[in-house]
Tab-separated table of C-alpha atoms and ligand atoms in Angstrom:
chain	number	residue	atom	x	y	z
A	54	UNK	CA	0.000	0.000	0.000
A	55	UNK	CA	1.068	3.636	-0.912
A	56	UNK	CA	1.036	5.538	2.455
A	57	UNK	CA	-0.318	9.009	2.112
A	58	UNK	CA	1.298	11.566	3.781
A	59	UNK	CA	-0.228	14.780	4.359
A	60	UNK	CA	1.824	17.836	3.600
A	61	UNK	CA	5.026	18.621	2.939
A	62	UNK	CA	6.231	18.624	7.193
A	63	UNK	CA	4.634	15.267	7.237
A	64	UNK	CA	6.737	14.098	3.599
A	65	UNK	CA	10.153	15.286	5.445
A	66	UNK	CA	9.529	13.451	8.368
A	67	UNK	CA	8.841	10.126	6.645
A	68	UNK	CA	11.950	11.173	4.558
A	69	UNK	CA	13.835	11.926	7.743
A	70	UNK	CA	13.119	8.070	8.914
A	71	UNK	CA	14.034	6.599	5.257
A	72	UNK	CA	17.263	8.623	5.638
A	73	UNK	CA	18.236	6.893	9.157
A	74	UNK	CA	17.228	3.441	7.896
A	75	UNK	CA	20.291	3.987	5.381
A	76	UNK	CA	17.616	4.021	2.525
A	77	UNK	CA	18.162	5.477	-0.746
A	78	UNK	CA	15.321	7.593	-2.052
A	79	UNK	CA	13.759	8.361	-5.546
A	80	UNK	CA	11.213	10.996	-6.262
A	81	UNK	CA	9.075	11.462	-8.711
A	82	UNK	CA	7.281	14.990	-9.106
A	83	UNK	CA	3.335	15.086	-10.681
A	84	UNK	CA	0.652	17.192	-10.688
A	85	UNK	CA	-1.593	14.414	-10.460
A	86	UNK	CA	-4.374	12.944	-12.676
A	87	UNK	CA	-1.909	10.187	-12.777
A	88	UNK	CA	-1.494	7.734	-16.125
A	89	UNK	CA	1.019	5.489	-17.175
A	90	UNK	CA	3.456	7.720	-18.434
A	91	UNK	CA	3.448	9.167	-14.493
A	92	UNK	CA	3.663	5.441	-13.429
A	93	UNK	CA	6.619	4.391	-15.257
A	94	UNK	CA	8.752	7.245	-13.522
A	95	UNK	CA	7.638	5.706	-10.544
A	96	UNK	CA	8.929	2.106	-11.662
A	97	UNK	CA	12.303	3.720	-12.438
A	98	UNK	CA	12.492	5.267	-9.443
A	99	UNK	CA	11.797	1.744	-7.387
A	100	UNK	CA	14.271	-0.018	-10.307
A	101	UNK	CA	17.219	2.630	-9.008
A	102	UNK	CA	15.945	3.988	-5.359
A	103	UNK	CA	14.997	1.567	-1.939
A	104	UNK	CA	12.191	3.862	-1.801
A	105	UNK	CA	9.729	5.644	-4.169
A	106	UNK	CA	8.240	9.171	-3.381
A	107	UNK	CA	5.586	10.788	-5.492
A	108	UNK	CA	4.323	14.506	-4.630
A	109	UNK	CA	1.220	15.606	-6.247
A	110	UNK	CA	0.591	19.223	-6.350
A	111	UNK	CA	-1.146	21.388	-9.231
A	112	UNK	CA	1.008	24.305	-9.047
A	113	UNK	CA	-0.683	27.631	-8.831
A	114	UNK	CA	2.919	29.293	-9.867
A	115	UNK	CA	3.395	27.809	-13.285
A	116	UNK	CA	0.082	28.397	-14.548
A	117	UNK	CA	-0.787	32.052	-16.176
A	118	UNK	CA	-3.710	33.415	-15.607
A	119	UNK	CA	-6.338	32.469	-18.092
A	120	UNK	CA	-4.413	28.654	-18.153
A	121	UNK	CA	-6.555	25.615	-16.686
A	122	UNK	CA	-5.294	25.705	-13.056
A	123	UNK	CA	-9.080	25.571	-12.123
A	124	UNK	CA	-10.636	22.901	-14.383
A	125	UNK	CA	-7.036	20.743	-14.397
A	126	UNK	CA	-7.905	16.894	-13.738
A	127	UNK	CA	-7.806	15.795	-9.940
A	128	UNK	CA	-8.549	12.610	-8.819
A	129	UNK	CA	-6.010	11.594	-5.372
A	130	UNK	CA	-8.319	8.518	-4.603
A	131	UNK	CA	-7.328	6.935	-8.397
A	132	UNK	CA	-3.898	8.163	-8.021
A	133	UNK	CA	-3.093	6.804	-4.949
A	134	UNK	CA	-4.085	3.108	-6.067
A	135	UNK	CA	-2.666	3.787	-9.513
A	136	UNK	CA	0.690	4.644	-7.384
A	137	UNK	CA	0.127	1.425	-4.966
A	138	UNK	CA	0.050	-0.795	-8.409
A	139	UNK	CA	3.202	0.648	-9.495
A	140	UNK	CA	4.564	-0.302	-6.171
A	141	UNK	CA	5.357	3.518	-4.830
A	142	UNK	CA	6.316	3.723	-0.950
A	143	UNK	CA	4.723	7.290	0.174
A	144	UNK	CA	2.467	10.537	-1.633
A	145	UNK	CA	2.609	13.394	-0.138
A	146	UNK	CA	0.337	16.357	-1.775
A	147	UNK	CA	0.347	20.063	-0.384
A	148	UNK	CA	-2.002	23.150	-0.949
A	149	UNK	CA	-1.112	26.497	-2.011
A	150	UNK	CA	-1.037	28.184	1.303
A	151	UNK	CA	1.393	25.474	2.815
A	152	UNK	CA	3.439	25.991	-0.633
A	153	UNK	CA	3.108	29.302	-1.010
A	154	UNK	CA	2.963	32.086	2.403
A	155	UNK	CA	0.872	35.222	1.158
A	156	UNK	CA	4.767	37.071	1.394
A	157	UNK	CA	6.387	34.657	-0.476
A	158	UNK	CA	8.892	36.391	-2.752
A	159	UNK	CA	11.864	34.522	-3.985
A	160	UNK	CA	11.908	32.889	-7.086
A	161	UNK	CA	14.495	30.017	-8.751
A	162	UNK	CA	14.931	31.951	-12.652
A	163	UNK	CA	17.242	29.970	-15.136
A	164	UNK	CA	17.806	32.835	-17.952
A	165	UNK	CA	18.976	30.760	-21.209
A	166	UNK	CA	17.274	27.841	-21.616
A	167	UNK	CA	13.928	28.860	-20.708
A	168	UNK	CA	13.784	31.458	-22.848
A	169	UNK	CA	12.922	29.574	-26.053
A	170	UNK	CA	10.344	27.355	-27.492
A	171	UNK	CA	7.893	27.119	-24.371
A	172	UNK	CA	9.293	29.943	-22.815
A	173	UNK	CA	8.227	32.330	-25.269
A	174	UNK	CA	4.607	31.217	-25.328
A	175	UNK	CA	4.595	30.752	-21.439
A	176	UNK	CA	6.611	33.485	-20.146
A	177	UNK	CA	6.466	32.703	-16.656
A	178	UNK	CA	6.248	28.976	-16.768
A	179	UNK	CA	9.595	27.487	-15.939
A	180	UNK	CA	9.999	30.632	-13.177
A	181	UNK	CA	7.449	28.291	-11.453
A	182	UNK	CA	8.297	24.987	-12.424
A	183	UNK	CA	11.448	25.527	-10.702
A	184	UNK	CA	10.695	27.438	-7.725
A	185	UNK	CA	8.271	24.277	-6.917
A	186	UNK	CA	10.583	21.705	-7.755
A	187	UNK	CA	13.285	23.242	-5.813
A	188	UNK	CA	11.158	23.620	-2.494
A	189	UNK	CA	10.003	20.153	-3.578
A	190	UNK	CA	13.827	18.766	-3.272
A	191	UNK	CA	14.038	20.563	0.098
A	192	UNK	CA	11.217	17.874	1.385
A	193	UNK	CA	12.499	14.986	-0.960
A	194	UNK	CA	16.003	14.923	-0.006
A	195	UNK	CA	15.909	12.450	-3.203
A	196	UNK	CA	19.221	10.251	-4.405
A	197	UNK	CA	17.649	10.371	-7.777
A	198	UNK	CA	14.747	12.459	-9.328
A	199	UNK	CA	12.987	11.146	-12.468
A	200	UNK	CA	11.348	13.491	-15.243
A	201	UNK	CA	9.806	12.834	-18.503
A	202	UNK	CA	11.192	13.277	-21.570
A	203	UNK	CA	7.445	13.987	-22.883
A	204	UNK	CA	8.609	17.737	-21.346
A	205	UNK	CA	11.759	17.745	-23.006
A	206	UNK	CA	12.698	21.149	-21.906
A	207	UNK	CA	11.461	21.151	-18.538
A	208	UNK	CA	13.807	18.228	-17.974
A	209	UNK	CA	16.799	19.759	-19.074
A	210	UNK	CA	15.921	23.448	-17.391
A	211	UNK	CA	15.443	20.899	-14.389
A	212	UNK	CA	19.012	19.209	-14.906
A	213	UNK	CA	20.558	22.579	-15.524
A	214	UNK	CA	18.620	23.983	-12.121
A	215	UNK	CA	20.347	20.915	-10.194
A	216	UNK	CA	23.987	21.340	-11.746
A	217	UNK	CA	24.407	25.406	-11.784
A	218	UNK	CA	22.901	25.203	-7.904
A	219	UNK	CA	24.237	22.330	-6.509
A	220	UNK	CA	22.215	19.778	-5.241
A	221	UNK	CA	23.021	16.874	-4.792
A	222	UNK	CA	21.092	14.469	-6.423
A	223	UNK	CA	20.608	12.987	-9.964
A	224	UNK	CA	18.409	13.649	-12.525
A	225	UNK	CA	16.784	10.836	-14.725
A	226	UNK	CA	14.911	11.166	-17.777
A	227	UNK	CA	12.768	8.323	-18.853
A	228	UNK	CA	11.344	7.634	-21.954
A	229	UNK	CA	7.789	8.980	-23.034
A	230	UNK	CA	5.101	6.571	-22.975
A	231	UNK	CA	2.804	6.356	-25.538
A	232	UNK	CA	-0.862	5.268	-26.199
A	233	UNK	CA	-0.959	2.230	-29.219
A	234	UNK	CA	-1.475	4.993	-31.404
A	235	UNK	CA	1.184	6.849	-30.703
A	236	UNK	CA	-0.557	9.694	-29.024
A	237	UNK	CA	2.078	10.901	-25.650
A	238	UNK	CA	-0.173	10.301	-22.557
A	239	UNK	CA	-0.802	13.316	-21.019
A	240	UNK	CA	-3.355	14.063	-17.878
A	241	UNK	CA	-4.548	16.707	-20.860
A	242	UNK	CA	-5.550	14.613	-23.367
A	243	UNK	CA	-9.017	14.059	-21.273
A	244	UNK	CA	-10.086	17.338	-22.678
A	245	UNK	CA	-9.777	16.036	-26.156
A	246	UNK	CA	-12.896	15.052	-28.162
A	247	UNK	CA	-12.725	11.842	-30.534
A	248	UNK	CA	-12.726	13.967	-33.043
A	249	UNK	CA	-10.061	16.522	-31.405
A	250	UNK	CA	-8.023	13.307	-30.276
A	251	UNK	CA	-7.932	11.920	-33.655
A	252	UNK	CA	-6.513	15.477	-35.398
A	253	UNK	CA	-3.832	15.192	-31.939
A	254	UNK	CA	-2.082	12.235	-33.595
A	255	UNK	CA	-0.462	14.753	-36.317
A	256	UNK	CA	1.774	15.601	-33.699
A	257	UNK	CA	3.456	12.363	-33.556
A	258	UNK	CA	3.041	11.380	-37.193
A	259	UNK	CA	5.106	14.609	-37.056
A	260	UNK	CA	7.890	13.918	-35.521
A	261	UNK	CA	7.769	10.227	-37.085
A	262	UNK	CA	8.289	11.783	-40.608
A	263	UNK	CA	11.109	13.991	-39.064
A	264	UNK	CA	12.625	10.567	-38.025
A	265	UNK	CA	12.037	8.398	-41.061
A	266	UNK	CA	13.471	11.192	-43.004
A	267	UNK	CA	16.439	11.320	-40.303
A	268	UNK	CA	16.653	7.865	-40.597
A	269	UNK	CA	16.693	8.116	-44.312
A	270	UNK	CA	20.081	10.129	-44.302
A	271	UNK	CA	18.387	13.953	-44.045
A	272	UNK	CA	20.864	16.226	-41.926
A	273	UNK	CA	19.432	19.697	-43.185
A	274	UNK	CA	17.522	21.009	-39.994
A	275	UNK	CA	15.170	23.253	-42.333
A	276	UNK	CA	14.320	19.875	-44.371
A	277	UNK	CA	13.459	17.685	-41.431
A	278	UNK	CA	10.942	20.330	-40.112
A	279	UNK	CA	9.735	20.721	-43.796
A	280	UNK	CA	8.831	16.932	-43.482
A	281	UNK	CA	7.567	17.237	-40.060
A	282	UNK	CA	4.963	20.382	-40.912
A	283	UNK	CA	3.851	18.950	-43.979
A	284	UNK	CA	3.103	15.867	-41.993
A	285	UNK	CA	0.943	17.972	-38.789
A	286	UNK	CA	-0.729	20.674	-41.629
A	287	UNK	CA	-2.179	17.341	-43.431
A	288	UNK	CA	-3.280	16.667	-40.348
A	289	UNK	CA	-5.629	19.835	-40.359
A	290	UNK	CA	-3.626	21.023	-37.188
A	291	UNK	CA	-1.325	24.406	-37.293
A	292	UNK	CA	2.187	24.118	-34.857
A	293	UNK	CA	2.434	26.791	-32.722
A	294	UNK	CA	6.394	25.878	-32.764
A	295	UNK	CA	7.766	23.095	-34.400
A	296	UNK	CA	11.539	22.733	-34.392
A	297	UNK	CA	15.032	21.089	-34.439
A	298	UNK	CA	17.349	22.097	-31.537
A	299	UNK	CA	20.033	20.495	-30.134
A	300	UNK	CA	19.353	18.523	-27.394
A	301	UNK	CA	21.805	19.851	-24.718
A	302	UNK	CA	21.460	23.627	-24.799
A	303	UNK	CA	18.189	23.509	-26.922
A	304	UNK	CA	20.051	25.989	-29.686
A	305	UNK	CA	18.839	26.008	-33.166
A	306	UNK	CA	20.533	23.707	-35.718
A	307	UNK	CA	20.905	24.095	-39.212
A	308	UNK	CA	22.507	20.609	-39.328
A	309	UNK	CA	22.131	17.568	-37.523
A	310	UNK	CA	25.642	16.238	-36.527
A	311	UNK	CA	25.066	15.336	-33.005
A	312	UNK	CA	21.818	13.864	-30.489
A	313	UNK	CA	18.926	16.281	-31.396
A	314	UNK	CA	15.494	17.011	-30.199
A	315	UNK	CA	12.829	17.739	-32.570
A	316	UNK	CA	9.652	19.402	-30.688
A	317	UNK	CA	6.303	20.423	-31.321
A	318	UNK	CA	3.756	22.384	-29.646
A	319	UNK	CA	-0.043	22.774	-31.169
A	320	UNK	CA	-3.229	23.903	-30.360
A	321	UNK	CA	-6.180	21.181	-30.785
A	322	UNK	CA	-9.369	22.832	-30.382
A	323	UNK	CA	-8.512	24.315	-26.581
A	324	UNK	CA	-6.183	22.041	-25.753
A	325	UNK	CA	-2.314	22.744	-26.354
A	326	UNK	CA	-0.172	19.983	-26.554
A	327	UNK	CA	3.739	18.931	-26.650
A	328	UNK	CA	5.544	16.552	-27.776
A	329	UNK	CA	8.984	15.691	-29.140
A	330	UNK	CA	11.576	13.026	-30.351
A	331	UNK	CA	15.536	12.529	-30.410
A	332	UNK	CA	17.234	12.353	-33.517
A	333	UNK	CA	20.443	10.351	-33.910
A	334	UNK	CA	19.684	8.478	-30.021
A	335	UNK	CA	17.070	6.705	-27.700
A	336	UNK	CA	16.902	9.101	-24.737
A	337	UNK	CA	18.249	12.492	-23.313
B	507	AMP	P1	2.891	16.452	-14.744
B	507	AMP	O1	1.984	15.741	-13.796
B	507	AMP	O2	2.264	16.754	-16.063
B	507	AMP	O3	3.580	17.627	-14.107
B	507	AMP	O4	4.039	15.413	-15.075
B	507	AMP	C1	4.835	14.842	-14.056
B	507	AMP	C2	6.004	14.126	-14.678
B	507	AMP	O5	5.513	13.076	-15.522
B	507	AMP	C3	6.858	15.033	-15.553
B	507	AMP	O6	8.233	14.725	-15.332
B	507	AMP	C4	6.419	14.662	-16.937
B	507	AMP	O7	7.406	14.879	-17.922
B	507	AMP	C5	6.143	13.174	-16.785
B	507	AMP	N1	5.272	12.699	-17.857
B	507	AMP	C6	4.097	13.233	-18.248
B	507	AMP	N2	3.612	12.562	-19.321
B	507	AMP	C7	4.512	11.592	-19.615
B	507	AMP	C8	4.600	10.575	-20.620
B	507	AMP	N3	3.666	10.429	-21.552
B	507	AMP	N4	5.684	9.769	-20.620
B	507	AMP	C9	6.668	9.925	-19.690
B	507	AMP	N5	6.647	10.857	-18.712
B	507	AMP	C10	5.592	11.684	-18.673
């Protein structure tokens, strides 16, 4: 069973106890609405870590106003036996006000990597991602913390975050899970309509032409996006951003000669959506 653990001065106790047992710990940030691309983080972190620790908080901070912070799925009762079946040790979950005193004024800002690609249409977005994560480290205490590659450049910002501030822990990035169709799970995707949901799998036909073209011995950045947005406009939808960076510092290409990310962001109906895959490599 997957104790729950209520708040973030109840997480750091349990923490505290895992810690004098000698136990290594993995953690595995969400904001809930849990699926299986949430659940195979949490099998990573029990493949590498003695214990697995999932927090699930919808953060008010990296949501802009007009965003779906108020109709964004929540279901703890599902999660938490979603996250006993994928054999998790503790959730904790927090609220605003124990997140976030009505003074609260210091910020985590990372000034070059966040300033592309989902930066640019969320301008405070990673500003709260990674004031969050970092108080969420300060209750974790984690050996190793697992993100998805499904956000690409959160993960990296994330890595970056750890590495120019010093903590002292790993990140992992895991592979993004997929429904048989191809479509990345996302706790989003319940918005879709069938008929929404079916235009949504041009983003990963997408990035599948920018890989069979890849694949087929294209190196000209400009050509494997030509592929990819011929491939998502047949698919009636328009990219808001749809691009070849490299998959380190997330700078524009004009060649592929090492690992690369290509990403894509659209609108489908209301809904936006990401996605992404590596060029010339399996993970990041
Ligand atoms: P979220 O609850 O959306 O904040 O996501 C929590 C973590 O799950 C993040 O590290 C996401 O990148 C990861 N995640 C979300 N969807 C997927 C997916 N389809 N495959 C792998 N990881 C995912």
């Amino acid at each position: 069973m997957t104790e729950a653990l209520d708040g973030p001065t109840a997480a750091s106790a349990r923490v505290d106890g895992w810690r004098a047992e000698g136990a290594t710990i993995g953690f595995v940030p969400t904001m809930g609405a849990l699926h299986e691309g949430h659940l195979s983080l949490v099998r990573a972190a029990k493949r590498r870590c003695d214990r697995a620790l999932v927090s699930i908080f919808v953060n008010p901070l990296q949501f802009a106003p007009g965003e779906d912070l108020d109709r964004y799925p929540r279901d703890f009762e599902g999660d938490r036996e979603k996250l006993a079946s994928a054999g998790c040790d503790a959730v904790f979950t927090a609220t605003p006000e124990e997140m976030y005193p009505d003074d609260f004024s210091t910020y985590v800002v990372e000034d070059r990597l966040s300033a592309t690609l989902e930066g640019e249409s969320r301008p405070t977005h990673f500003r709260g991602v990674l004031t969050v994560v970092c108080k969420l480290f300060h209750v974790a205490r984690p050996d190793v913390a697992f993100f998805g590659q499904k956000d690409a450049q959160q993960a990296l910002l994330i890595r970056r975050m750890v590495r120019d501030l010093g903590f002292p822990l790993e990140v992992s990035i895991e592979p993004i899970v997929r429904d048989a169709d191809g479509l990345a799970l996302s706790s989003r995707n319940v918005y879709l309509s069938p008929d929404e949901r079916a235009r949504a799998l041009s983003l990963s036909r997408a990035l599948a032409a920018a890989r069979a073209a890849f694949d087929g011995g294209e190196r000209d950045a400009a050509e494997l996006r030509a592929a990819a947005r011929r491939t998502i406009e047949e698919g009636g939808v328009e990219p808001e951003y749809l691009e070849v960076r490299d998959a380190g510092t997330l700078a524009p290409l004009e060649r592929v000669t090492e690992r690369a990310l290509v990403l894509v962001a659209a609108r489908v109906g209301k809904t936006r959506l990401i996605d992404n895959a590596v060029l010339g490599g399996d993970a990041l």
